[in-house]
Coordinates of C-alpha atoms in Angstrom, one line a residue:
M1 CA 113.2 19.3 42.7
A2 CA 110.8 20.9 44.9
G3 CA 108.7 23.4 43.7
A4 CA 106.0 25.9 45.1
N5 CA 103.8 24.5 47.7
G6 CA 105.3 21.8 48.4
E7 CA 105.1 20.3 45.0
L8 CA 107.4 18.0 43.6
K9 CA 108.6 18.7 39.8
V10 CA 109.3 15.4 38.2
T11 CA 110.7 15.1 35.2
T12 CA 109.6 11.5 32.9
F13 CA 109.8 10.3 29.4
F14 CA 106.0 12.0 29.2
G15 CA 107.2 15.4 30.0
V16 CA 107.5 17.6 33.2
R17 CA 104.9 17.3 35.7
R18 CA 104.0 18.4 38.9
I19 CA 102.6 16.3 42.0
A20 CA 101.2 17.9 45.0
G21 CA 101.7 15.4 48.1
V22 CA 103.8 13.3 46.3
V23 CA 105.6 11.5 49.3
G24 CA 102.0 10.4 50.4
I25 CA 101.0 9.2 47.3
L26 CA 104.3 7.1 46.7
C27 CA 104.4 5.9 50.0
G28 CA 100.9 4.6 49.7
F29 CA 101.5 2.8 46.9
C30 CA 104.5 1.1 48.2
A31 CA 102.6 -0.5 50.8
H32 CA 100.9 -2.2 47.9
A33 CA 104.1 -3.3 46.0
A34 CA 107.2 -4.0 47.6
Q35 CA 109.9 -6.1 47.7
V36 CA 108.7 -9.8 48.6
T37 CA 108.7 -11.1 52.3
E38 CA 111.2 -13.2 53.6
G39 CA 110.9 -17.0 53.0
F40 CA 109.0 -16.4 49.7
G41 CA 110.0 -19.5 47.4
D42 CA 112.2 -21.1 50.3
Y43 CA 109.3 -23.3 52.0
A44 CA 111.4 -26.7 52.4
P45 CA 110.4 -28.7 55.6
P46 CA 112.4 -31.6 55.9
P47 CA 111.0 -35.0 54.3
R48 CA 109.0 -37.7 56.5
Y49 CA 109.8 -40.3 54.1
D50 CA 112.7 -41.5 51.7
D51 CA 110.7 -44.1 49.5
F52 CA 107.9 -44.4 47.5
V53 CA 105.8 -47.4 45.8
T54 CA 104.1 -47.2 42.8
S55 CA 101.1 -49.0 41.0
S56 CA 99.2 -48.5 38.0
F57 CA 95.9 -50.0 36.9
Y58 CA 92.7 -48.9 35.0
L59 CA 89.6 -47.6 36.8
E60 CA 86.2 -47.8 35.3
L61 CA 83.9 -44.5 35.0
R62 CA 80.5 -44.2 35.4
D63 CA 79.7 -45.1 31.1
G64 CA 82.4 -48.0 31.2
V65 CA 85.4 -46.0 29.7
K66 CA 88.4 -47.3 31.5
V67 CA 90.9 -44.3 32.5
A68 CA 94.6 -45.2 33.3
V69 CA 95.7 -44.3 36.9
R70 CA 99.1 -44.3 38.6
V71 CA 99.4 -44.2 42.4
D72 CA 102.7 -43.1 44.1
R73 CA 102.2 -43.4 47.8
P74 CA 105.0 -42.9 50.6
A75 CA 106.8 -45.9 51.8
V76 CA 109.0 -47.1 54.7
D77 CA 111.5 -50.0 54.0
G78 CA 110.0 -50.6 50.7
E79 CA 106.3 -50.9 51.8
A80 CA 103.6 -48.5 51.6
A81 CA 103.5 -46.3 54.6
T82 CA 100.6 -46.9 56.9
G83 CA 97.9 -44.2 57.4
R84 CA 95.7 -41.9 55.6
F85 CA 96.9 -39.2 53.4
P86 CA 96.0 -36.0 51.4
I87 CA 95.9 -36.6 48.0
I88 CA 97.3 -34.4 44.9
W89 CA 96.4 -35.7 41.4
Q90 CA 96.9 -34.3 37.8
H91 CA 94.3 -34.8 35.0
A92 CA 97.1 -35.6 32.5
L93 CA 97.5 -36.9 29.0
S94 CA 99.6 -39.8 30.2
I95 CA 100.3 -41.6 33.3
T96 CA 103.8 -42.0 32.5
V97 CA 105.7 -40.2 35.1
D98 CA 109.5 -38.5 34.1
R99 CA 111.7 -39.3 37.2
G100 CA 114.8 -37.8 35.9
A101 CA 116.8 -34.8 37.3
A102 CA 114.6 -32.1 38.8
G103 CA 113.2 -29.7 35.9
G104 CA 111.3 -26.5 35.8
G105 CA 108.7 -27.5 33.1
A106 CA 108.0 -29.1 29.6
A107 CA 111.4 -28.1 28.3
G108 CA 113.5 -29.6 31.5
G109 CA 116.1 -27.8 33.4
G110 CA 116.1 -25.3 35.9
A111 CA 114.8 -25.8 39.7
P112 CA 111.7 -28.3 40.6
G113 CA 108.7 -27.2 39.1
F114 CA 105.3 -28.6 37.9
R115 CA 106.6 -32.2 36.6
D116 CA 108.3 -32.8 40.1
L117 CA 105.2 -32.6 42.3
W118 CA 105.4 -36.4 42.5
T119 CA 108.2 -35.7 45.0
L120 CA 106.0 -34.7 47.6
T121 CA 105.3 -38.0 48.4
R122 CA 108.5 -37.7 50.7
H123 CA 106.3 -35.3 52.6
G124 CA 103.2 -37.4 53.1
Y125 CA 101.3 -37.1 50.2
V126 CA 99.8 -39.5 47.7
V127 CA 100.4 -38.2 44.1
V128 CA 98.3 -39.4 41.4
Q129 CA 98.3 -39.2 37.9
V130 CA 95.1 -40.1 35.9
A131 CA 95.2 -40.1 31.9
R132 CA 92.4 -38.2 30.7
R133 CA 89.8 -40.3 28.4
G134 CA 91.1 -40.5 25.0
S135 CA 94.7 -39.6 25.9
G136 CA 97.4 -42.0 26.8
Q137 CA 97.1 -45.2 28.0
S138 CA 93.3 -44.3 28.8
F139 CA 90.4 -45.7 26.7
G140 CA 87.7 -43.6 25.3
T141 CA 87.7 -40.9 22.4
M142 CA 88.4 -37.2 23.1
R143 CA 85.6 -35.0 22.2
G144 CA 87.4 -31.7 21.6
Y145 CA 89.6 -30.3 24.3
H146 CA 88.3 -30.1 27.9
D147 CA 84.6 -31.0 27.2
R148 CA 82.1 -31.5 30.0
N149 CA 82.7 -35.3 29.9
E150 CA 86.3 -34.6 31.3
A151 CA 84.9 -32.4 34.0
E152 CA 82.3 -34.8 35.0
D153 CA 85.4 -37.5 35.0
A154 CA 87.2 -35.2 37.5
W155 CA 84.5 -35.2 39.7
E156 CA 84.1 -39.1 39.8
I157 CA 88.0 -39.5 40.2
T158 CA 88.1 -37.1 43.0
R159 CA 85.2 -38.7 44.9
W160 CA 87.2 -42.1 44.4
L161 CA 90.4 -40.7 45.4
A162 CA 88.7 -39.1 48.7
R163 CA 87.3 -42.9 49.5
Q164 CA 90.2 -44.8 49.2
S165 CA 91.8 -46.4 52.3
W166 CA 95.2 -44.4 52.0
S167 CA 93.1 -41.1 51.5
D168 CA 92.0 -38.8 54.7
G169 CA 89.5 -37.5 52.3
N170 CA 91.3 -34.1 51.4
V171 CA 92.2 -33.7 47.6
G172 CA 94.3 -30.8 45.4
I173 CA 94.7 -31.0 41.8
Y174 CA 97.6 -29.3 39.7
G175 CA 98.4 -29.0 36.2
C176 CA 100.1 -26.8 33.9
S177 CA 98.8 -25.8 29.9
N178 CA 96.6 -28.5 29.0
T179 CA 96.5 -29.9 32.6
G180 CA 96.2 -26.4 34.0
D181 CA 92.9 -26.4 32.2
A182 CA 91.6 -29.6 33.3
A183 CA 92.4 -28.6 36.9
M184 CA 90.4 -25.4 36.6
H185 CA 87.6 -27.7 34.9
A186 CA 87.8 -30.1 38.0
A187 CA 86.8 -27.0 40.2
T188 CA 83.6 -26.2 37.9
V189 CA 81.8 -29.4 39.1
R190 CA 82.5 -28.8 42.8
P191 CA 83.5 -32.3 44.2
P192 CA 83.2 -32.0 47.6
A193 CA 86.5 -33.3 48.5
L194 CA 88.4 -30.8 46.0
K195 CA 90.3 -28.3 48.5
A196 CA 92.8 -26.7 46.5
V197 CA 93.8 -26.1 42.8
F198 CA 97.5 -25.1 41.7
A199 CA 97.5 -24.3 38.0
G200 CA 99.4 -22.6 35.1
C201 CA 99.3 -21.3 31.8
F202 CA 95.7 -22.3 31.1
S203 CA 93.1 -20.5 29.4
W204 CA 90.6 -18.3 31.1
H205 CA 88.1 -18.4 28.1
K206 CA 89.4 -20.7 25.4
Y207 CA 88.5 -18.2 22.4
D208 CA 91.1 -15.6 23.6
P209 CA 94.0 -17.2 23.5
F210 CA 93.6 -19.8 20.8
R211 CA 92.2 -17.0 18.6
R212 CA 93.8 -13.9 20.3
G213 CA 91.8 -10.9 18.8
G214 CA 90.1 -13.2 16.3
I215 CA 93.5 -14.4 15.0
Y216 CA 94.2 -18.0 15.1
A217 CA 97.4 -18.5 17.3
Q218 CA 100.4 -20.3 16.6
W219 CA 99.7 -23.6 18.8
G220 CA 96.9 -25.3 20.4
T221 CA 96.1 -28.0 18.0
G222 CA 96.5 -30.7 21.0
P223 CA 97.5 -33.9 21.8
M224 CA 96.9 -35.6 18.2
R225 CA 99.1 -38.8 18.2
T226 CA 99.5 -41.8 16.2
I227 CA 99.1 -45.5 17.3
E228 CA 102.7 -45.7 17.0
Q229 CA 103.2 -42.8 19.0
D230 CA 100.7 -44.1 21.7
L231 CA 102.7 -47.5 21.5
Q232 CA 105.7 -45.9 22.9
Q233 CA 104.5 -45.3 26.4
E234 CA 104.5 -47.1 29.1
P235 CA 101.5 -49.5 30.1
V236 CA 99.9 -49.8 33.2
D237 CA 101.2 -52.6 35.5
S238 CA 98.7 -55.5 34.2
D239 CA 99.5 -55.0 30.5
E240 CA 103.0 -56.0 29.8
E241 CA 102.3 -56.9 26.2
K242 CA 100.7 -53.6 25.6
R243 CA 97.4 -55.5 24.2
M244 CA 95.2 -53.2 26.3
L245 CA 97.4 -49.9 25.3
R246 CA 97.0 -50.8 21.6
Q247 CA 93.2 -50.8 21.8
A248 CA 93.1 -47.6 23.8
A249 CA 95.1 -46.4 21.0
E250 CA 93.0 -47.4 18.3
E251 CA 90.2 -45.5 20.2
H252 CA 92.0 -42.3 20.3
Q253 CA 92.2 -42.3 16.4
R254 CA 88.4 -41.5 16.3
A255 CA 88.7 -38.0 18.1
P256 CA 88.0 -35.2 16.0
S257 CA 91.0 -33.1 14.8
L258 CA 91.6 -30.3 17.3
L259 CA 93.3 -28.2 14.1
E260 CA 89.9 -28.8 12.4
L261 CA 87.8 -28.0 15.4
W262 CA 89.5 -24.6 15.6
Q263 CA 89.1 -23.7 12.2
S264 CA 85.7 -24.6 12.2
M265 CA 84.9 -21.7 15.1
P266 CA 85.9 -18.4 14.0
Y267 CA 83.7 -16.5 16.4
R268 CA 83.5 -16.8 19.9
D269 CA 79.7 -18.1 19.3
S270 CA 80.6 -20.5 16.6
W271 CA 78.9 -23.8 16.6
S272 CA 81.2 -26.9 15.4
P273 CA 79.5 -29.7 13.6
L274 CA 82.6 -31.9 14.6
V275 CA 81.8 -32.0 18.5
A276 CA 77.9 -30.6 18.2
S277 CA 78.4 -27.8 20.3
P278 CA 79.5 -24.2 20.5
F279 CA 82.7 -25.3 21.9
W280 CA 84.6 -22.3 22.8
Q281 CA 81.8 -21.8 25.6
E282 CA 81.4 -25.6 26.4
G283 CA 85.4 -25.9 26.8
S284 CA 86.2 -22.6 28.9
S285 CA 86.5 -22.6 32.7
A286 CA 85.1 -18.7 32.5
N287 CA 81.7 -19.9 31.9
Y288 CA 81.6 -21.9 34.9
R289 CA 83.0 -19.2 37.1
E290 CA 80.0 -19.1 39.4
Q291 CA 80.3 -22.7 40.3
I292 CA 84.2 -22.4 40.8
R293 CA 83.5 -19.5 43.2
D294 CA 81.0 -21.5 45.0
S295 CA 83.2 -24.4 45.5
G296 CA 85.1 -22.7 47.8
V297 CA 88.2 -24.2 46.2
A298 CA 91.3 -22.3 47.0
V299 CA 93.1 -21.6 43.5
Y300 CA 96.9 -20.6 43.0
V301 CA 97.5 -19.1 39.5
V302 CA 101.2 -19.5 37.7
G303 CA 102.2 -17.8 34.7
G304 CA 105.2 -16.2 32.8
W305 CA 106.1 -13.2 31.2
F306 CA 106.9 -14.8 28.0
D307 CA 103.7 -17.1 27.9
E308 CA 100.6 -16.1 25.7
L309 CA 98.3 -17.2 28.4
R310 CA 99.5 -14.9 30.7
D311 CA 96.5 -12.5 30.6
Q312 CA 94.4 -15.4 31.2
G313 CA 96.2 -16.1 34.8
F314 CA 95.5 -12.3 35.5
I315 CA 91.8 -12.4 34.5
A316 CA 91.2 -15.8 36.4
F317 CA 92.8 -14.3 39.3
G318 CA 90.3 -11.1 39.2
N319 CA 87.5 -13.3 39.2
L320 CA 88.1 -15.9 42.1
P321 CA 88.0 -14.2 45.3
G322 CA 91.0 -15.2 47.7
A323 CA 93.2 -16.5 44.6
R324 CA 97.0 -16.2 44.6
I325 CA 99.0 -15.6 41.1
I326 CA 102.9 -15.7 40.9
V327 CA 104.2 -14.7 37.3
G328 CA 108.0 -14.9 36.7
P329 CA 110.3 -14.4 33.8
W330 CA 109.3 -17.5 32.5
K331 CA 108.3 -19.3 29.1
H332 CA 105.2 -21.7 28.8
C333 CA 105.1 -24.1 32.0
M334 CA 108.8 -23.2 32.9
N335 CA 110.2 -21.9 36.1
D336 CA 113.8 -21.5 35.4
D337 CA 116.0 -21.1 38.6
F338 CA 112.9 -20.7 41.1
S339 CA 111.7 -23.6 42.8
L340 CA 108.1 -23.9 42.1
L341 CA 107.8 -27.0 43.6
N342 CA 108.2 -25.0 47.0
E343 CA 105.2 -22.9 46.7
A344 CA 103.2 -25.6 45.4
H345 CA 104.2 -27.6 48.6
R346 CA 103.0 -24.5 50.8
F347 CA 100.1 -24.2 49.3
F348 CA 99.0 -27.7 49.5
D349 CA 100.2 -27.8 52.9
T350 CA 98.0 -24.8 53.8
H351 CA 94.8 -26.2 52.2
L352 CA 95.1 -30.0 52.5
K353 CA 97.0 -30.1 55.8
G354 CA 95.9 -27.3 57.7
L355 CA 99.3 -26.1 58.5
E356 CA 99.8 -22.5 59.8
D357 CA 102.9 -21.7 58.0
G358 CA 102.1 -17.8 57.5
A359 CA 100.8 -18.2 53.9
A360 CA 97.2 -16.4 55.1
G361 CA 99.2 -13.4 55.8
R362 CA 101.2 -13.3 52.5
P363 CA 100.3 -11.1 49.7
R364 CA 98.2 -12.8 46.8
V365 CA 100.4 -11.2 44.0
H366 CA 103.9 -12.1 43.2
Y367 CA 105.7 -11.1 40.0
F368 CA 108.9 -10.5 38.8
R369 CA 109.7 -6.9 37.7
M370 CA 112.4 -7.3 34.9
N371 CA 114.8 -4.7 34.9
G372 CA 115.4 -4.6 31.1
T373 CA 117.2 -7.8 29.7
A374 CA 119.6 -7.8 32.3
D375 CA 118.1 -9.0 35.9
G376 CA 115.2 -8.3 37.9
T377 CA 113.4 -8.5 41.1
W378 CA 110.6 -10.4 42.9
R379 CA 107.9 -8.1 44.0
A380 CA 104.6 -8.5 45.9
A381 CA 101.0 -6.7 46.0
D382 CA 97.7 -7.7 47.6
E383 CA 95.6 -6.7 44.2
W384 CA 96.1 -6.4 40.4
P385 CA 96.4 -4.1 38.5
L386 CA 98.9 -2.5 41.3
T387 CA 97.5 0.4 43.3
G388 CA 98.9 3.7 42.3
T389 CA 99.2 2.6 38.6
R390 CA 99.3 5.6 36.6
S391 CA 98.1 5.2 33.0
E392 CA 100.3 7.6 30.6
T393 CA 99.3 8.2 26.8
L394 CA 102.1 8.0 24.2
Y395 CA 100.5 9.1 20.7
L396 CA 101.8 8.3 17.5
A397 CA 103.0 11.1 15.4
A398 CA 104.6 12.4 12.4
G399 CA 108.4 11.3 11.6
R400 CA 107.6 8.1 13.2
A401 CA 107.8 9.3 16.6
L402 CA 105.8 9.1 20.2
A403 CA 105.2 12.3 21.7
A404 CA 103.0 13.2 25.0
T405 CA 100.5 15.3 23.0
A406 CA 98.3 14.3 20.2
A407 CA 99.6 15.3 16.7
R408 CA 98.1 18.1 14.9
A409 CA 95.1 18.0 12.8
D410 CA 96.7 18.3 9.5
T411 CA 99.2 15.2 10.2
A412 CA 99.2 12.8 7.3
P413 CA 98.6 9.3 7.6
Q414 CA 101.6 7.0 7.1
D415 CA 101.3 3.5 5.4
F416 CA 102.9 0.2 4.7
R417 CA 102.9 -2.8 2.5
V418 CA 102.2 -5.7 4.6
R419 CA 104.8 -8.5 4.5
Y420 CA 103.5 -11.9 5.0
D421 CA 107.1 -13.4 4.2
V422 CA 108.8 -12.5 7.4
E423 CA 110.3 -15.1 9.7
C424 CA 111.3 -14.9 13.0
P425 CA 115.1 -15.4 13.9
P426 CA 116.1 -17.7 16.5
P427 CA 114.7 -16.4 20.0
G428 CA 117.2 -14.8 22.4
R429 CA 115.8 -16.4 25.9
G430 CA 116.7 -19.7 25.7
P431 CA 116.7 -22.5 22.7
A432 CA 114.6 -22.2 19.5
A433 CA 111.2 -23.6 20.2
S434 CA 107.8 -23.8 18.6
G435 CA 104.1 -23.7 19.9
P436 CA 103.4 -21.7 22.9
F437 CA 107.2 -21.0 23.6
T438 CA 107.8 -19.1 20.5
Q439 CA 108.3 -15.1 21.3
P440 CA 107.5 -12.3 19.1
C441 CA 110.3 -10.8 17.3
F442 CA 111.6 -7.4 15.8
V443 CA 111.7 -7.6 11.7
P444 CA 113.2 -4.5 10.3
G445 CA 111.0 -3.3 7.3
A446 CA 108.1 -5.2 8.5
G447 CA 105.7 -2.5 9.5
L448 CA 105.9 1.2 11.1
S449 CA 108.1 1.9 14.1
F450 CA 107.0 4.9 16.5
S451 CA 109.9 5.7 19.1
Q452 CA 110.5 8.7 21.4
P453 CA 113.8 10.3 22.7
A454 CA 115.9 8.3 25.1
L455 CA 114.6 8.0 28.6
V456 CA 116.5 10.5 31.3
E457 CA 115.5 8.1 34.3
D458 CA 114.1 4.5 34.7
T459 CA 110.7 3.7 33.9
E460 CA 108.6 0.8 34.8
V461 CA 105.6 -0.3 33.1
T462 CA 103.8 -3.0 35.2
G463 CA 100.0 -4.2 33.5
H464 CA 98.3 -4.1 30.7
P465 CA 99.4 -1.6 27.8
V466 CA 96.4 -0.5 25.7
A467 CA 96.9 0.7 21.8
N468 CA 94.2 3.0 20.3
L469 CA 94.9 2.8 16.8
W470 CA 93.4 4.6 13.7
V471 CA 93.8 2.3 10.6
S472 CA 92.6 1.9 6.9
A473 CA 93.1 -0.6 4.8
D474 CA 93.1 -1.7 0.8
A475 CA 91.0 -4.7 1.8
A476 CA 87.7 -5.8 3.7
D477 CA 90.2 -7.2 6.8
A478 CA 93.2 -6.9 8.3
H479 CA 95.4 -8.5 10.8
V480 CA 96.8 -5.7 12.8
F481 CA 99.6 -6.4 15.5
A482 CA 101.1 -3.8 17.8
Y483 CA 104.5 -4.6 19.7
L484 CA 105.6 -2.7 22.6
E485 CA 109.6 -2.6 22.3
D486 CA 112.9 -1.5 24.4
V487 CA 115.5 0.1 22.1
A488 CA 118.9 -0.1 23.8
P489 CA 121.4 2.8 23.3
D490 CA 123.1 0.2 20.9
G491 CA 120.3 0.1 18.7
T492 CA 119.3 -3.5 19.8
I493 CA 115.7 -4.0 20.0
T494 CA 114.0 -6.2 22.5
P495 CA 110.3 -6.9 22.2
V496 CA 108.5 -6.5 25.4
T497 CA 104.9 -7.4 24.8
E498 CA 102.5 -7.2 22.0
G499 CA 98.8 -7.3 21.1
R500 CA 96.7 -8.1 18.2
L501 CA 93.3 -7.5 16.7
K502 CA 91.5 -8.8 13.3
A503 CA 89.9 -5.3 12.0
S504 CA 86.6 -7.0 11.3
L505 CA 86.2 -8.1 14.8
R506 CA 87.1 -4.4 16.1
A507 CA 83.8 -3.9 18.1
T508 CA 83.8 -3.6 21.8
H509 CA 81.5 -4.8 24.3
E510 CA 81.2 -4.9 28.2
A511 CA 82.8 -8.2 29.1
P512 CA 80.8 -10.8 31.2
W513 CA 83.3 -11.1 33.9
A514 CA 86.2 -8.5 35.5
M515 CA 89.0 -7.3 33.2
P516 CA 92.1 -6.0 34.8
G517 CA 91.7 -2.3 34.6
N518 CA 88.8 -2.4 32.4
I519 CA 90.7 -3.3 29.4
P520 CA 88.9 -3.3 25.9
W521 CA 87.1 -6.6 25.3
H522 CA 85.8 -8.0 22.1
R523 CA 82.8 -10.2 21.9
A524 CA 83.8 -11.2 18.5
F525 CA 80.3 -13.2 17.8
A526 CA 79.4 -13.5 14.2
E527 CA 77.1 -10.4 13.9
D528 CA 79.9 -8.3 15.3
A529 CA 82.1 -8.8 12.1
A530 CA 82.1 -5.5 10.0
P531 CA 84.4 -5.6 7.2
L532 CA 86.5 -2.6 6.4
L533 CA 86.0 -0.3 3.5
P534 CA 88.6 0.8 1.5
G535 CA 90.5 4.0 2.9
E536 CA 87.9 4.7 5.4
P537 CA 89.8 4.8 9.0
V538 CA 88.3 2.6 12.0
L539 CA 89.4 2.7 15.6
L540 CA 91.1 -0.8 16.9
S541 CA 91.4 -0.6 20.8
F542 CA 93.2 -3.9 22.1
D543 CA 95.1 -4.8 24.6
L544 CA 98.8 -5.9 25.0
L545 CA 99.5 -9.0 26.9
P546 CA 100.3 -7.9 30.5
T547 CA 104.3 -7.2 31.2
S548 CA 106.5 -5.9 34.0
W549 CA 109.4 -4.2 32.3
V550 CA 111.7 -1.5 33.5
F551 CA 112.8 0.8 30.4
R552 CA 116.2 1.9 31.5
R553 CA 117.9 5.4 31.5
G554 CA 119.0 6.1 27.8
H555 CA 116.6 3.5 26.5
R556 CA 113.8 4.4 24.2
V557 CA 110.5 3.2 24.1
Q558 CA 109.1 2.0 20.5
V559 CA 105.8 1.0 19.4
T560 CA 105.9 -1.3 15.9
I561 CA 102.7 -1.6 13.8
T562 CA 102.7 -4.6 11.5
G563 CA 100.0 -6.4 9.5
A564 CA 101.4 -10.0 9.9
D565 CA 103.2 -12.1 12.5
P566 CA 105.6 -15.1 11.7
R567 CA 104.0 -17.1 14.3
E568 CA 100.3 -16.7 12.5
R569 CA 98.8 -20.1 11.7
L570 CA 96.4 -21.1 8.8
R571 CA 96.3 -17.3 7.6
D572 CA 94.3 -16.8 4.5
E573 CA 95.9 -13.8 3.1
S574 CA 93.1 -13.7 -0.1
G575 CA 91.0 -11.3 2.2
L576 CA 93.6 -9.5 3.9
A577 CA 95.1 -6.0 3.3
T578 CA 98.3 -5.6 1.2
R579 CA 98.8 -2.3 2.4
I580 CA 97.4 -0.5 5.8
S581 CA 97.4 3.3 6.9
V582 CA 98.0 4.4 10.2
Y583 CA 96.5 7.8 11.1
A584 CA 97.8 10.3 13.9
D585 CA 95.9 13.6 13.5
G586 CA 93.8 15.7 15.7
E587 CA 90.6 13.7 14.5
H588 CA 92.3 10.3 14.7
P589 CA 94.7 10.2 17.6
S590 CA 96.2 6.9 17.5
S591 CA 98.2 6.2 20.7
I592 CA 99.3 3.5 23.3
T593 CA 98.6 3.7 26.9
L594 CA 101.0 2.3 29.3
P595 CA 100.6 1.2 33.1
V596 CA 103.4 3.4 34.7
I597 CA 104.5 2.5 38.2
P598 CA 105.8 5.2 40.3
E599 CA 109.6 5.1 41.8

């Protein structure tokens, strides 16, 4: 209601506040985060061709390694169409293409997505799959995951594609997950013909998602396959008896184990003897950000609110001027009922064909605002974090409460026993899955939960929450996890997002690249490791993965802190805490800061 001097009295779950000139503030925000424009996701011009022809063969690279190539070309009456066409290609793990029902990602189902981009042959594109060296039908041996050999291969392949008789010289690249990383690495070597990159669920800096917070992720050991598995793939046209495929498969076996590679590098500056390189640096597109910017290539980032690499997409977006980003309510490399193919088609038409379709005037950010667990709406903005975002801090308090003000000076710490035996129940969003598809879960009794009273109005949290936790432990190290959760009136608890940090790597530094909203960044060099002293509180500052979630009226915001996560891999419990204490007194005010969006 209105107060004196034109102020508006606003009641939120953080308390009562007075906002002067609120109409101007909110309308100024609305100009930057609004419903999406008409036509978003509906770009579907009529096809020009109703057929395509396919050929596959080996291409010999500069060092003699032969990589497998599959080319799909537009066709008329069963014959390749004459003329020159723009090229889009994928630096894949295999040239085999699933031409089954349209599907929205690695798990299939849903609207057309990444795996359906081959259908753009109908619209006058040549679509090419190239198996990366050491993978699929290609010869050679992988050296790590996206090393500079692969980047140089991408430069050579892009040049070759641009020079073919059926090419008009304009090349784009696409991919998601490991092929999304490969697409970004192609931009780092600046091939002159490369004009556009459409990449999803990739790493900006490999250390951050693979060892998030210094803790080994539950996925990312890569495409390590047996000879028998490799031989199940479709060979190139000239290798019907699979003799060359077998030879390639045998060469693949010389690759170092990715599981061992990641194990050998606990710090961001670790040097691995397996590849004779500080590989986190070599294999990260972040370290070649200047080259990507200098290339002038257009970049469209794709992410999902239930994918553990979504923060990487936002960081890439913030460091690449002119980039676009879309984030939906999806798991890893999925797009459910949204036709991501239409967005890719519009993007490539704009940058490879120069078609004027209004893309230049569209907002650069499209994200799905999840209205609790039921539904949601697409929103658009010109920048990230959203203009008008209000940082609101909730403090951990006595009685497992969250409060708008810090606790009293004499509030005693609360402790819990770390449970390393917990498991997640089957996930609630889609079928049970493993690796990057798994989601955080609430396990009763696995830690400490702090919540506040039921909300009196809907409250939107969009952006990157930040935890500032004072903790101590009974060992030299601890893995600390913080979960932001939605508690429904019936008691159902839904994890919204989560963050994690290895306590010994708690030191923060200024990031070498732009971070969204100046969230904490941990250099995590070997020299930064600082063991805990038993019973001595230390401050852990870390971000939670970004989200866009509306906590509904009558629901409660909850923060749960644990010392283990069921999805951890290769955890060595011998040096980790068995008990963790969480502080919430005047000298050690533990809190979580939420990015709240005004109505």
